[in-house]
Short mmCIF file of C-alpha atoms in Angstrom, two decimals:
data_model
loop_
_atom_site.label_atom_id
_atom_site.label_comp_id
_atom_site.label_asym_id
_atom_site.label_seq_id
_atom_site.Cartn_x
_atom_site.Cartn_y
_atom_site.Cartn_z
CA UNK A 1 -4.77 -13.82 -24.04
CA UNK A 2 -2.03 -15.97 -22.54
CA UNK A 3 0.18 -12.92 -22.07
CA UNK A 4 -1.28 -11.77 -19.01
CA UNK A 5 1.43 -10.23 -16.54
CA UNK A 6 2.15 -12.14 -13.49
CA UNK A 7 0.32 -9.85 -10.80
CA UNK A 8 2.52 -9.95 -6.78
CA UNK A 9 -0.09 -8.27 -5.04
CA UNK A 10 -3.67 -9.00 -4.23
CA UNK A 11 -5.90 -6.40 -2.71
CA UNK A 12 -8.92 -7.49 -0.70
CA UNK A 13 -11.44 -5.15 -0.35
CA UNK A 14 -14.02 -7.03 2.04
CA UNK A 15 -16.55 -4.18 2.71
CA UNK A 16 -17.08 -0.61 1.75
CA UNK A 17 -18.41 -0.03 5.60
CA UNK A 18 -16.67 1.74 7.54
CA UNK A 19 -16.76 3.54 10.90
CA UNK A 20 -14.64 6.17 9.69
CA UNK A 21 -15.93 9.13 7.36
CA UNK A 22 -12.48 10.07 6.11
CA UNK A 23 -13.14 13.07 3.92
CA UNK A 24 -10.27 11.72 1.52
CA UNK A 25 -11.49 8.06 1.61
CA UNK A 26 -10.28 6.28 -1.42
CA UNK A 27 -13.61 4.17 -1.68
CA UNK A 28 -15.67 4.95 -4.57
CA UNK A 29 -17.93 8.11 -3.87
CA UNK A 30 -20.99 5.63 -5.01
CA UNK A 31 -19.59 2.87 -2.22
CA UNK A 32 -23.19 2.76 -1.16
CA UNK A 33 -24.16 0.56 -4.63
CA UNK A 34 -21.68 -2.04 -3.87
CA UNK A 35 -22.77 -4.74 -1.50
CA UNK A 36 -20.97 -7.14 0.30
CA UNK A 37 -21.67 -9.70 -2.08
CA UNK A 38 -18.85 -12.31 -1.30
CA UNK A 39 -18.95 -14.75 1.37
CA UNK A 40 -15.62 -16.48 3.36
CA UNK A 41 -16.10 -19.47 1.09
CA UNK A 42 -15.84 -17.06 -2.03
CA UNK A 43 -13.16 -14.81 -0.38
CA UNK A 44 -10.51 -18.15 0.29
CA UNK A 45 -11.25 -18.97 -3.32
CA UNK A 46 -10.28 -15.79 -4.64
CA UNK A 47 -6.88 -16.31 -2.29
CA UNK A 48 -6.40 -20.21 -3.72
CA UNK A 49 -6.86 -18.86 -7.44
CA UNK A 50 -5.14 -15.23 -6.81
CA UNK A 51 -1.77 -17.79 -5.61
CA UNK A 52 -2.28 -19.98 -8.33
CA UNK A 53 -1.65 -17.39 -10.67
CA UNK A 54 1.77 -16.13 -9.15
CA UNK A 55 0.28 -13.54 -6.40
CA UNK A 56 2.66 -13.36 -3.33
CA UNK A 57 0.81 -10.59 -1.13
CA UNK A 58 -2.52 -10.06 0.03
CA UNK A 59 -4.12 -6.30 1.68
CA UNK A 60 -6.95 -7.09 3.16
CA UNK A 61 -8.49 -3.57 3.55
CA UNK A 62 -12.11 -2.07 2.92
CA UNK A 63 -13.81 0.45 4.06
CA UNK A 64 -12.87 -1.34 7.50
CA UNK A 65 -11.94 -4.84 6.87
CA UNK A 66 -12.71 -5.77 10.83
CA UNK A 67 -15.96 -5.53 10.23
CA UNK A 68 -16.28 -8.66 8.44
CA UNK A 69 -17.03 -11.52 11.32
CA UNK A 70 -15.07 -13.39 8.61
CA UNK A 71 -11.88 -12.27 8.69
CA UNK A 72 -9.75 -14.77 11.00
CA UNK A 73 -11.05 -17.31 8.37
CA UNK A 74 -9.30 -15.32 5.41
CA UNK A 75 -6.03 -15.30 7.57
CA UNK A 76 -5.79 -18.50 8.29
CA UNK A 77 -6.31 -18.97 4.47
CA UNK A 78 -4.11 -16.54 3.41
CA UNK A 79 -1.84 -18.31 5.88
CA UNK A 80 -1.79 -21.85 4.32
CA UNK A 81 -1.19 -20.72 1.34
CA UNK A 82 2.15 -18.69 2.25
CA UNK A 83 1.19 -15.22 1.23
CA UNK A 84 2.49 -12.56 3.13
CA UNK A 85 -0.56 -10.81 4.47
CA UNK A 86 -1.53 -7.33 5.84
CA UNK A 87 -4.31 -5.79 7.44
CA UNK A 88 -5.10 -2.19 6.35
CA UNK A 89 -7.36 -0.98 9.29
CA UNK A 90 -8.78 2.01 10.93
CA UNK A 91 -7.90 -0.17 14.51
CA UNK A 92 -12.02 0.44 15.03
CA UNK A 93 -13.50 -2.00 15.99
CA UNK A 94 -11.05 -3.64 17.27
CA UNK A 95 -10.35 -5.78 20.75
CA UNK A 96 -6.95 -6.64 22.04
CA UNK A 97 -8.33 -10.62 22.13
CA UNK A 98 -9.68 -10.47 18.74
CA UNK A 99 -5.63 -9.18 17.36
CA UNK A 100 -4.19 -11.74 19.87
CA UNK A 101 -6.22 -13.81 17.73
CA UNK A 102 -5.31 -13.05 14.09
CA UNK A 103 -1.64 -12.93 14.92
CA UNK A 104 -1.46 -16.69 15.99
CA UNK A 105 -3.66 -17.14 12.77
CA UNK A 106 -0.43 -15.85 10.92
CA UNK A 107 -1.25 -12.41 10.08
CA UNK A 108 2.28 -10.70 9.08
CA UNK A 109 1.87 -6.99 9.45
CA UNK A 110 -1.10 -4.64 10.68
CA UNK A 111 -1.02 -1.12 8.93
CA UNK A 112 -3.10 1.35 11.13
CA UNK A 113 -4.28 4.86 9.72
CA UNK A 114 -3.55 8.02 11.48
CA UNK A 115 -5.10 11.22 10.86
CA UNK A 116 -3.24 13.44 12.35
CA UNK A 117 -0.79 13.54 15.45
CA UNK A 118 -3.28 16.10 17.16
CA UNK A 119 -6.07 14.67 18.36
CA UNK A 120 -8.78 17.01 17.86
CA UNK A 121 -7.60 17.34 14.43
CA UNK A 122 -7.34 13.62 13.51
CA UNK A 123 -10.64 13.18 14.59
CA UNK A 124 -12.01 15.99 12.90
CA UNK A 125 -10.60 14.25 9.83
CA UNK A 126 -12.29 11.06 10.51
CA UNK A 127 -15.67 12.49 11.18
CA UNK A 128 -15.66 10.74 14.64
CA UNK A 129 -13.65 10.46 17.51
CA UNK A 130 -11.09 7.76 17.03
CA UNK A 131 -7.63 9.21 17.69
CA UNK A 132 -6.71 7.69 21.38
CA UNK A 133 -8.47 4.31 20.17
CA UNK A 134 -6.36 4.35 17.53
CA UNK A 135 -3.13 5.13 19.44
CA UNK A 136 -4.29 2.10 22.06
CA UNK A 137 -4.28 -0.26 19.44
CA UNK A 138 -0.89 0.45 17.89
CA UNK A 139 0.39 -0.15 20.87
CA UNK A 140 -0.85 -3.68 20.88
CA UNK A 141 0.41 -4.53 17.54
CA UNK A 142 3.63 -4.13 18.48
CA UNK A 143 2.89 -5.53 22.08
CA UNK A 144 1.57 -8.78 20.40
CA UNK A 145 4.88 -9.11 17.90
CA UNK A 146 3.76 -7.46 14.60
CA UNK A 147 5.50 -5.27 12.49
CA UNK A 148 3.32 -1.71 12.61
CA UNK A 149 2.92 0.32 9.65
CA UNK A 150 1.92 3.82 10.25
CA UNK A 151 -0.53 5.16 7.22
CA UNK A 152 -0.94 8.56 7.73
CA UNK A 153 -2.76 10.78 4.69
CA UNK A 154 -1.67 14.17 4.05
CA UNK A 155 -3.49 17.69 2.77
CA UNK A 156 -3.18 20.72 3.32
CA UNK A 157 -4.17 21.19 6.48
CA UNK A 158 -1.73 18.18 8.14
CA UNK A 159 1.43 19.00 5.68
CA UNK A 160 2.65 21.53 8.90
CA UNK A 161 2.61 18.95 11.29
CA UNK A 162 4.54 16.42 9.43
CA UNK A 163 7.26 16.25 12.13
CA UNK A 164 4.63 15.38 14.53
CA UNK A 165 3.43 12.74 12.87
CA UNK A 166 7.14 11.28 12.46
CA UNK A 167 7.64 11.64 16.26
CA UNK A 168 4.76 10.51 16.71
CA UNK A 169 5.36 7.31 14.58
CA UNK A 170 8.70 6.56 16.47
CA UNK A 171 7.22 6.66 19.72
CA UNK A 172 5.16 3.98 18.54
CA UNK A 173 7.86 2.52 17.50
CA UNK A 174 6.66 1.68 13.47
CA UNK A 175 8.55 -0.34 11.33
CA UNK A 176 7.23 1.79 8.71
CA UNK A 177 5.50 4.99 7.92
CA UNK A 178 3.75 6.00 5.06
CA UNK A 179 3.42 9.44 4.74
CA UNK A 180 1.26 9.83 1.93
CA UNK A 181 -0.33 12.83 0.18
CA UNK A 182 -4.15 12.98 -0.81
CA UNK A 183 -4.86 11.79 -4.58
CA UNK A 184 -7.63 14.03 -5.96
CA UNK A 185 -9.67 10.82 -6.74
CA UNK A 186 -13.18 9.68 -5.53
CA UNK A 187 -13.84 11.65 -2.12
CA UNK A 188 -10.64 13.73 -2.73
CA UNK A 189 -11.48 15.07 -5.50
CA UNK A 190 -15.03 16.39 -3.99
CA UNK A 191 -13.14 17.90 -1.01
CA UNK A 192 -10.27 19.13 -3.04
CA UNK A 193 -10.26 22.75 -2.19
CA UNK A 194 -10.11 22.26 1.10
CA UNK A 195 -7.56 19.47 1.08
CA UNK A 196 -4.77 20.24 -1.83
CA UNK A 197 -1.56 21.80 -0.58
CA UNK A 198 0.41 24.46 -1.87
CA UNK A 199 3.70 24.18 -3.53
CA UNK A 200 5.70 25.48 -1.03
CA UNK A 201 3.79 23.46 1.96
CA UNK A 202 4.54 20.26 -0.28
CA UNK A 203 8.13 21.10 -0.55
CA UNK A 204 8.61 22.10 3.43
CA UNK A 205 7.26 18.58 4.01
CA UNK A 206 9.33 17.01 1.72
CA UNK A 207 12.64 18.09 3.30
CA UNK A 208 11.39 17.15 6.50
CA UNK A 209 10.69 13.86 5.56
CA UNK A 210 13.91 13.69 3.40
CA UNK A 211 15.74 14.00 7.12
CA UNK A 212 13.61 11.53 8.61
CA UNK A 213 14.13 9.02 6.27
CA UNK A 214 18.02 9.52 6.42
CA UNK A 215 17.92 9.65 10.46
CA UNK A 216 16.33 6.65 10.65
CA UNK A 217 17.35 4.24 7.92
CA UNK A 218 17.36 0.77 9.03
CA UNK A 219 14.65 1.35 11.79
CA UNK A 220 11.87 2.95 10.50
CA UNK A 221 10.99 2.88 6.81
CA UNK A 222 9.81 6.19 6.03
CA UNK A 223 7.66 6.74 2.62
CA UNK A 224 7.03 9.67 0.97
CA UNK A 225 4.27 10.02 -1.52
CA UNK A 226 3.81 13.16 -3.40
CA UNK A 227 0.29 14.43 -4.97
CA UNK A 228 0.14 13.62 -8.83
CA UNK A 229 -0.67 17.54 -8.81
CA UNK A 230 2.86 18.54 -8.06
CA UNK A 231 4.75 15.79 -10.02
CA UNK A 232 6.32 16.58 -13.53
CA UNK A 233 5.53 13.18 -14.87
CA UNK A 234 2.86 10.84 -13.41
CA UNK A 235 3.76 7.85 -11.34
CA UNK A 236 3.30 4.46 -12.88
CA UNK A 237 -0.48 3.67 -11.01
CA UNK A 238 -0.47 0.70 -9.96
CA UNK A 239 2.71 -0.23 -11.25
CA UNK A 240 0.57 -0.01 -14.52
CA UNK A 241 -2.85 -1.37 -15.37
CA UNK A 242 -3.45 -4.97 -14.72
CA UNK A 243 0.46 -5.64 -14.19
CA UNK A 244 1.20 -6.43 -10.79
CA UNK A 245 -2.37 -5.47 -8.48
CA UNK A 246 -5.21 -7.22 -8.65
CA UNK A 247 -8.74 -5.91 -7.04
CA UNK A 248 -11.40 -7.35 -5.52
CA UNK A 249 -14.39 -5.41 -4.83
CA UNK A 250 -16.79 -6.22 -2.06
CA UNK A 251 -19.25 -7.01 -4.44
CA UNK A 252 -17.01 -9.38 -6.46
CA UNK A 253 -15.36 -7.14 -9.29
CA UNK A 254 -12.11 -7.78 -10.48
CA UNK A 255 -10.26 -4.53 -11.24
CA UNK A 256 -6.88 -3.08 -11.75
CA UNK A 257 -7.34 -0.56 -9.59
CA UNK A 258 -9.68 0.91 -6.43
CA UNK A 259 -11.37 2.87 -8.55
CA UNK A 260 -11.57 1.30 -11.94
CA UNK A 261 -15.18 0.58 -11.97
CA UNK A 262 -16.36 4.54 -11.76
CA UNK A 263 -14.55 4.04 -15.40
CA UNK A 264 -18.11 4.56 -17.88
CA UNK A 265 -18.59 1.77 -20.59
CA UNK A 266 -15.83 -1.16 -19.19
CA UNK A 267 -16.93 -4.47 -18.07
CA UNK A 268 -15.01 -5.97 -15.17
CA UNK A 269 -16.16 -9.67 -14.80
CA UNK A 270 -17.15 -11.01 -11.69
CA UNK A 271 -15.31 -13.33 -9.03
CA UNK A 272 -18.48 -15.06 -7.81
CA UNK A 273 -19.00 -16.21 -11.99
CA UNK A 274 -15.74 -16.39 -12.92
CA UNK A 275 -12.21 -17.69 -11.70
CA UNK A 276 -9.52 -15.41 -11.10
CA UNK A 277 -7.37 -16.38 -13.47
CA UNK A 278 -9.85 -16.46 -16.12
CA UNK A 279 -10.81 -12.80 -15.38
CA UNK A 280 -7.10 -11.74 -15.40
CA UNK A 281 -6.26 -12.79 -18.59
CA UNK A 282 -9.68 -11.81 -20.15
CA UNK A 283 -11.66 -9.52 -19.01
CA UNK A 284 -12.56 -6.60 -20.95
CA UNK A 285 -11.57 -4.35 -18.54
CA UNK A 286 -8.60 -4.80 -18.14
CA UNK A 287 -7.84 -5.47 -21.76
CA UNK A 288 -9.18 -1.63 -22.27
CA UNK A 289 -5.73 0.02 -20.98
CA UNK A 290 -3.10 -2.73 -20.38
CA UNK A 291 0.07 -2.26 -22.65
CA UNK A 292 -0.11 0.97 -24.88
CA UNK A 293 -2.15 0.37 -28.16
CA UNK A 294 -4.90 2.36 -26.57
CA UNK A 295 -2.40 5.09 -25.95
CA UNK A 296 -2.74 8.83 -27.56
CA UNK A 297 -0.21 11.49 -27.98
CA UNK A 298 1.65 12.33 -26.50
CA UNK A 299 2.02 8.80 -24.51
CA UNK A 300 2.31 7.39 -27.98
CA UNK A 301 5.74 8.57 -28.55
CA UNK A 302 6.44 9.36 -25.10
CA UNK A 303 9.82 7.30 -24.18
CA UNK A 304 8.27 7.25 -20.72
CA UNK A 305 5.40 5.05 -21.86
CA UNK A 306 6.66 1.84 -20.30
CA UNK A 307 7.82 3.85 -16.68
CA UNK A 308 4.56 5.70 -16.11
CA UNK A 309 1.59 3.78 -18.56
CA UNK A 310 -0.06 6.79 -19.17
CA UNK A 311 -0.33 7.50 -15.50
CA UNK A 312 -3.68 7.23 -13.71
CA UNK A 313 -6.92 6.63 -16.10
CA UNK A 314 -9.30 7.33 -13.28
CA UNK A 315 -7.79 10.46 -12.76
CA UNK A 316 -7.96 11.25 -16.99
CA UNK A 317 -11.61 10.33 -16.66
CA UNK A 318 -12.52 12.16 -13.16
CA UNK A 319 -10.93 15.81 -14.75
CA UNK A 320 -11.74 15.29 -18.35
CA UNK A 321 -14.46 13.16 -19.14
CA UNK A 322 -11.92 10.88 -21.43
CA UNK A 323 -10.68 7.59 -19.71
CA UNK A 324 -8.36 7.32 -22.39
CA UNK A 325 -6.57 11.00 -22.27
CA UNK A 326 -3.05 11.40 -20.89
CA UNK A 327 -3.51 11.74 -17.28
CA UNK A 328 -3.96 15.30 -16.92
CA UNK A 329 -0.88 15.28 -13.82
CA UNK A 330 1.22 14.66 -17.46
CA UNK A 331 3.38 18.32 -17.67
CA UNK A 332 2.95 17.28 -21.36
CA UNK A 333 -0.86 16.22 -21.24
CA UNK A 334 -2.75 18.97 -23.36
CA UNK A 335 -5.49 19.09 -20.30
CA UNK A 336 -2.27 19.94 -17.62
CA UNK A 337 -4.25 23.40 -17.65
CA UNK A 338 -6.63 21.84 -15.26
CA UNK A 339 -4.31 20.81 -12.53
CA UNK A 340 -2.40 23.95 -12.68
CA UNK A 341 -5.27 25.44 -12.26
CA UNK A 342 -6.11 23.71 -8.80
CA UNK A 343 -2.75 24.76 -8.03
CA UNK A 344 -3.38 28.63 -8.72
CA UNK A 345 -6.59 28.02 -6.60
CA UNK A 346 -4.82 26.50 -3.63
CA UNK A 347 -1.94 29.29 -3.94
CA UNK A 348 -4.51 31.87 -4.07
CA UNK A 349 -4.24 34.51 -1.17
CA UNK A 350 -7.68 34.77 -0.27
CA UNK A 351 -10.13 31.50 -0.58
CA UNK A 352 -13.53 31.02 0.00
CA UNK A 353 -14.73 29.28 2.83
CA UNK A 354 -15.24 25.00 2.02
CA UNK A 355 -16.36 22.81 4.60
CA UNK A 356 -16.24 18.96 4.47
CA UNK A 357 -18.01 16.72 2.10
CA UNK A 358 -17.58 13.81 4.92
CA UNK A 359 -17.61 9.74 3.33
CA UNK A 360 -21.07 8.37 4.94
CA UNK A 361 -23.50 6.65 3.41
CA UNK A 362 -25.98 9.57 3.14
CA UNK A 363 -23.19 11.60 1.03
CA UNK A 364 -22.81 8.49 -0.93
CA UNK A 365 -26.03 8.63 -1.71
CA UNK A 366 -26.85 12.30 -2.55
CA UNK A 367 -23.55 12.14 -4.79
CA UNK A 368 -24.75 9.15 -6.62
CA UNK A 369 -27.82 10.85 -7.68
CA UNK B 1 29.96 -1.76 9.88
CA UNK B 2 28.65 -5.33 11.37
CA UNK B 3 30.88 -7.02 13.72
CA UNK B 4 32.05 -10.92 12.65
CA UNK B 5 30.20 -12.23 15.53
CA UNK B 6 26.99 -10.31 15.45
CA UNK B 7 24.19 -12.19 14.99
CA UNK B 8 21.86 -11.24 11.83
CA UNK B 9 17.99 -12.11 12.15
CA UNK B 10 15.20 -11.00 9.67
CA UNK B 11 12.98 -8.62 10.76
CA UNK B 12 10.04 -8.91 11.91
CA UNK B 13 8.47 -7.46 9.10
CA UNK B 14 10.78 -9.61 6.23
CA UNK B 15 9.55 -13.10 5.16
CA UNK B 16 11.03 -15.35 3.27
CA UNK B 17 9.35 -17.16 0.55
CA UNK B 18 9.89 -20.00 -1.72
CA UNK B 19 8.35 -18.54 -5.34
CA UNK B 20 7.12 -21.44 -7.76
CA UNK B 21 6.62 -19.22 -10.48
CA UNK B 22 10.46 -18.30 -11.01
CA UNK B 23 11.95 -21.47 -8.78
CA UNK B 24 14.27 -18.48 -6.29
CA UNK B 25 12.99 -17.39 -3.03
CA UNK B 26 11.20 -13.98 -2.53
CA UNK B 27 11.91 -11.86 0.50
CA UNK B 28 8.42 -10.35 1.79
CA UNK B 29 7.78 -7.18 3.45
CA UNK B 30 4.68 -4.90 3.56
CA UNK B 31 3.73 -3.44 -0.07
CA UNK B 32 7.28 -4.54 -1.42
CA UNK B 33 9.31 -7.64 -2.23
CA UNK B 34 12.52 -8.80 -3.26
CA UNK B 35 13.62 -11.21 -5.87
CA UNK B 36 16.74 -12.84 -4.18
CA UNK B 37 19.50 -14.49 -6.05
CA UNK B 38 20.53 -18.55 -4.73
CA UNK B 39 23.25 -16.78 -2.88
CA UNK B 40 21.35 -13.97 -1.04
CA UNK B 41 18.64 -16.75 -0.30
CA UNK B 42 21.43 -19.18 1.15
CA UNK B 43 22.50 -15.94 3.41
CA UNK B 44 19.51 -14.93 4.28
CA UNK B 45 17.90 -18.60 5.39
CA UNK B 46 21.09 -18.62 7.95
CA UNK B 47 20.02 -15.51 9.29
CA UNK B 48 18.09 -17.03 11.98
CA UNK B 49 19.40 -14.50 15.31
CA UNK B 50 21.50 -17.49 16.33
CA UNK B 51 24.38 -18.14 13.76
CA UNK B 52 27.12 -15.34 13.90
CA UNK B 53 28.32 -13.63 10.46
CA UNK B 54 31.63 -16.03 11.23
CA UNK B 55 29.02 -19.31 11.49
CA UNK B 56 27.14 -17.76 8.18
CA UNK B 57 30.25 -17.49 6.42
CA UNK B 58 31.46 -21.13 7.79
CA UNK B 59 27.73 -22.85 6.69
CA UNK B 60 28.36 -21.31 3.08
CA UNK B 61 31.79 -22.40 2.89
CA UNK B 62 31.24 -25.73 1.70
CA UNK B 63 28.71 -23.99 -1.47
CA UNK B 64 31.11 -21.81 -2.51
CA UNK B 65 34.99 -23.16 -2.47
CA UNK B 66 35.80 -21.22 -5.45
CA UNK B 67 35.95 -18.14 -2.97
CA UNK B 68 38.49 -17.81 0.13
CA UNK B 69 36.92 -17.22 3.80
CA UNK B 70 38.12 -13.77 3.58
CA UNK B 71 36.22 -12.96 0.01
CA UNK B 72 33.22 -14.48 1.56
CA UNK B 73 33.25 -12.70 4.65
CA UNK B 74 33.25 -9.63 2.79
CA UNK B 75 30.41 -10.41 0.34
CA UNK B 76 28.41 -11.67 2.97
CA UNK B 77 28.92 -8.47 5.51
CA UNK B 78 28.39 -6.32 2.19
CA UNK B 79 25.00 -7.96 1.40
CA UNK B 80 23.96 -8.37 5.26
CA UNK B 81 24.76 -4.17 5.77
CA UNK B 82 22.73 -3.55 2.52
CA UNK B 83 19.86 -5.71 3.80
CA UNK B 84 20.43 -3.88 7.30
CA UNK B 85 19.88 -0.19 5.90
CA UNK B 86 17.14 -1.46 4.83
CA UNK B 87 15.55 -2.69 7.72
CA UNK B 88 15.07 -6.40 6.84
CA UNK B 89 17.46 -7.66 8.72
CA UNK B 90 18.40 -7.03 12.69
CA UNK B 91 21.72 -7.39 13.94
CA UNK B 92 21.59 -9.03 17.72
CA UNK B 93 24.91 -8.07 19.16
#
């Protein structure tokens, strides 16, 4: 198939390891079967072919992509061949020498996750202290020259706080901030009680951002993601399947999406047998769901088929077992019933006590059971 | 409203990019991108924190003699304040 879209963006996941044990991590819940399988040598091919084929931007992100001894050798790849690059990172491990380093490398922009503005309560998040670490090393990005994206996740028990996390962001002076709701995928979707938001808490949040984003146009980019729970219509995920993102895995996949390989019965190809290119116009996979002959009703008559694709098939498989179903976020899916009904639950008055189902490797493993 | 002899810069976070696949010039930022047109690309490789809107305007003269000064002026001030609310480009007073 020569018709392959022309993907922008690449996403680099070196490693599933990561210090953090984000309760919301967007890592497969089984991250613990997928080895680091690729070395530097493999990882600069993927960049060479991914360029070849029209990409523009590379995320190098994980788990914790500082982990991987490797990773000035990727930037200085990345570098050479013009693609604007950015590090997704927890800031742990990190030393102020080691970011001195990657900036003269060429690195464009570092993107450092926040919890929360509290510190007790960012940590708590994370499953380790972190918080004033994290703060320190913001600092230096935008000591050392980079542009600083703020990446802070939001759930139910943050959505209050929202203005701190905005102040909080300007202090640090961010050139961007994404303020960006839980998706009740992978790790979010096992903590989900705890972590979904109620209407009204979405909407308070929304306003406040609404005035941020007005107050500081020009200076701080400020993002707004809403849950696909609350939405009307899905987004478009990933700007579609296998249209502009392609994944790496750390063990060599190449998907359309972070979580594309908990998807039963597809075969993604591998980076370490086969070139990029050859993978992106051929791989089963991604053949499954591009374009909309695999589409059902209502999709299939849906005049929003080309804007939101069907929305999110990890999301149709996670809630009903179907890959192929309208994504269930869909007002007009016939299995909306089961998001509306996480929305009754979060609404309700009086909840049961959750705790935590923190991202370690233990979890990882009882889950994958 | 940007001054004539303000001078505009990218910002730190905007990079310019030549794009073989469509022969224009992207402009790179974190998670998005613009396709520029030849003229927004001529503006925007001028925009280097030491040219003033009135230099910009001069430089560009020579491309574009269908259009007075004073038309190109205000194209390139509309384009520059667009580009501004945006945050890719930094005016240096």
């Amino acid at each position: 198939m020569s018709s392959a879209p022309r993907p922008y963006t690449l996403v680099a996941e070196l490693t599933y390891a990561c210090p953090l044990h984000c309760v919301y991590c967007s890592n497969p819940v089984d991250f613990t079967r997928h080895e680091d399988a690729l070395d530097a040598a493999d990882w600069r091919r993927v960049l060479r072919e991914a360029e070849r084929l029209g990409v523009v931007q590379v995320n190098f992100t994980g788990g914790e992509p500082l982990l991987r001894p490797d990773l000035e050798a990727l930037v200085e790849e990345a570098r050479s061949l013009d693609l604007y690059s950015n590090l997704i990172t927890s800031g742990i491990p990190l030393a102020r020498e080691r970011l001195e380093r990657l900036r003269r490398l060429g690195l464009d922009n570092v993107q450092v996750s926040i919890q929360d503005a509290r510190p007790d309560e960012s940590d708590r998040i994370a499953g380790r202290e972190a918080f004033h670490r994290k703060i320190e090393v913001a600092r230096w990005v935008k000591e050392l020259g980079f542009p600083l994206t703020v990446n802070t996740v939001l759930h139910r028990e943050n959505l209050e706080r929202i203005g701190e996390v905005i102040a909080l962001a300007e202090e640090l002076h961010a050139d961007r901030l994404e303020l960006a709701n839980a998706q009740y995928l992978g790790w979010a979707l096992r903590n989900r009680t705890a972590l979904l938001p109620t209407k009204a808490q979405l909407e308070r949040a929304r306003s406040v951002a609404a005035a941020a984003r007005a107050r500081l146009e020009g200076r701080m980019e400020v993002v707004f993601v809403v849950p696909d729970y609350y939405v009307e219509f899905p987004p478009a995920c990933m700007d579609g399947w296998g249209r502009r993102f392609i994944v790496v895995s750390p063990d060599g996949l190449l998907l359309p999406c972070l979580l594309a390989h908990t998807l039963p019965g597809l075969s993604f190809g591998n980076v370490r047998e086969r070139s990029v290119e050859e993978l992106w116009s051929s791989s089963p996979g991604l053949a499954a769901f591009r374009g909309e002959a695999w589409m059902p009703e209502p999709c299939r008559s849906c005049a929003r088929r080309a804007i939101d694709f069907g929305g999110c098939r990890c999301q149709a498989f996670h809630l009903t077992g179907n890959a192929a179903a309208t994504d269930p976020a869909c007002s007009l899916s016939p299995d909306h019933g089961l998001v509306e009904a996480a929305r009754t639950e979060a609404a309700r008055p009086a909840r049961e006590l959750v705790t935590f189902s923190f991202r370690t490797p233990r979890t990882s493993r009882d889950h994958s059971r | 409203m940007i001054p004539p002899e303000a001078k505009p810069a990218l910002a730190p976070k905007a990079r310019l990019r030549f794009d073989r696949t469509s022969g224009g010039y992207l402009l790179l930022y974190p998670e998005r991108g613009l396709a520029l047109n030849a003229t927004a690309a001529n503006i925007l490789k001028l925009c280097d924190g030491e040219l003033t809107v009135d230099g910009i305007v001069e430089k560009l003269q020579g491309e574009y003699l269908d259009r007075s000064a004073e038309e190109l002026r205000r194209d390139v001030l509309e384009f520059l304040e667009e580009m501004s609310r945006r945050g890719l480009v930094r005016v240096l007073e």
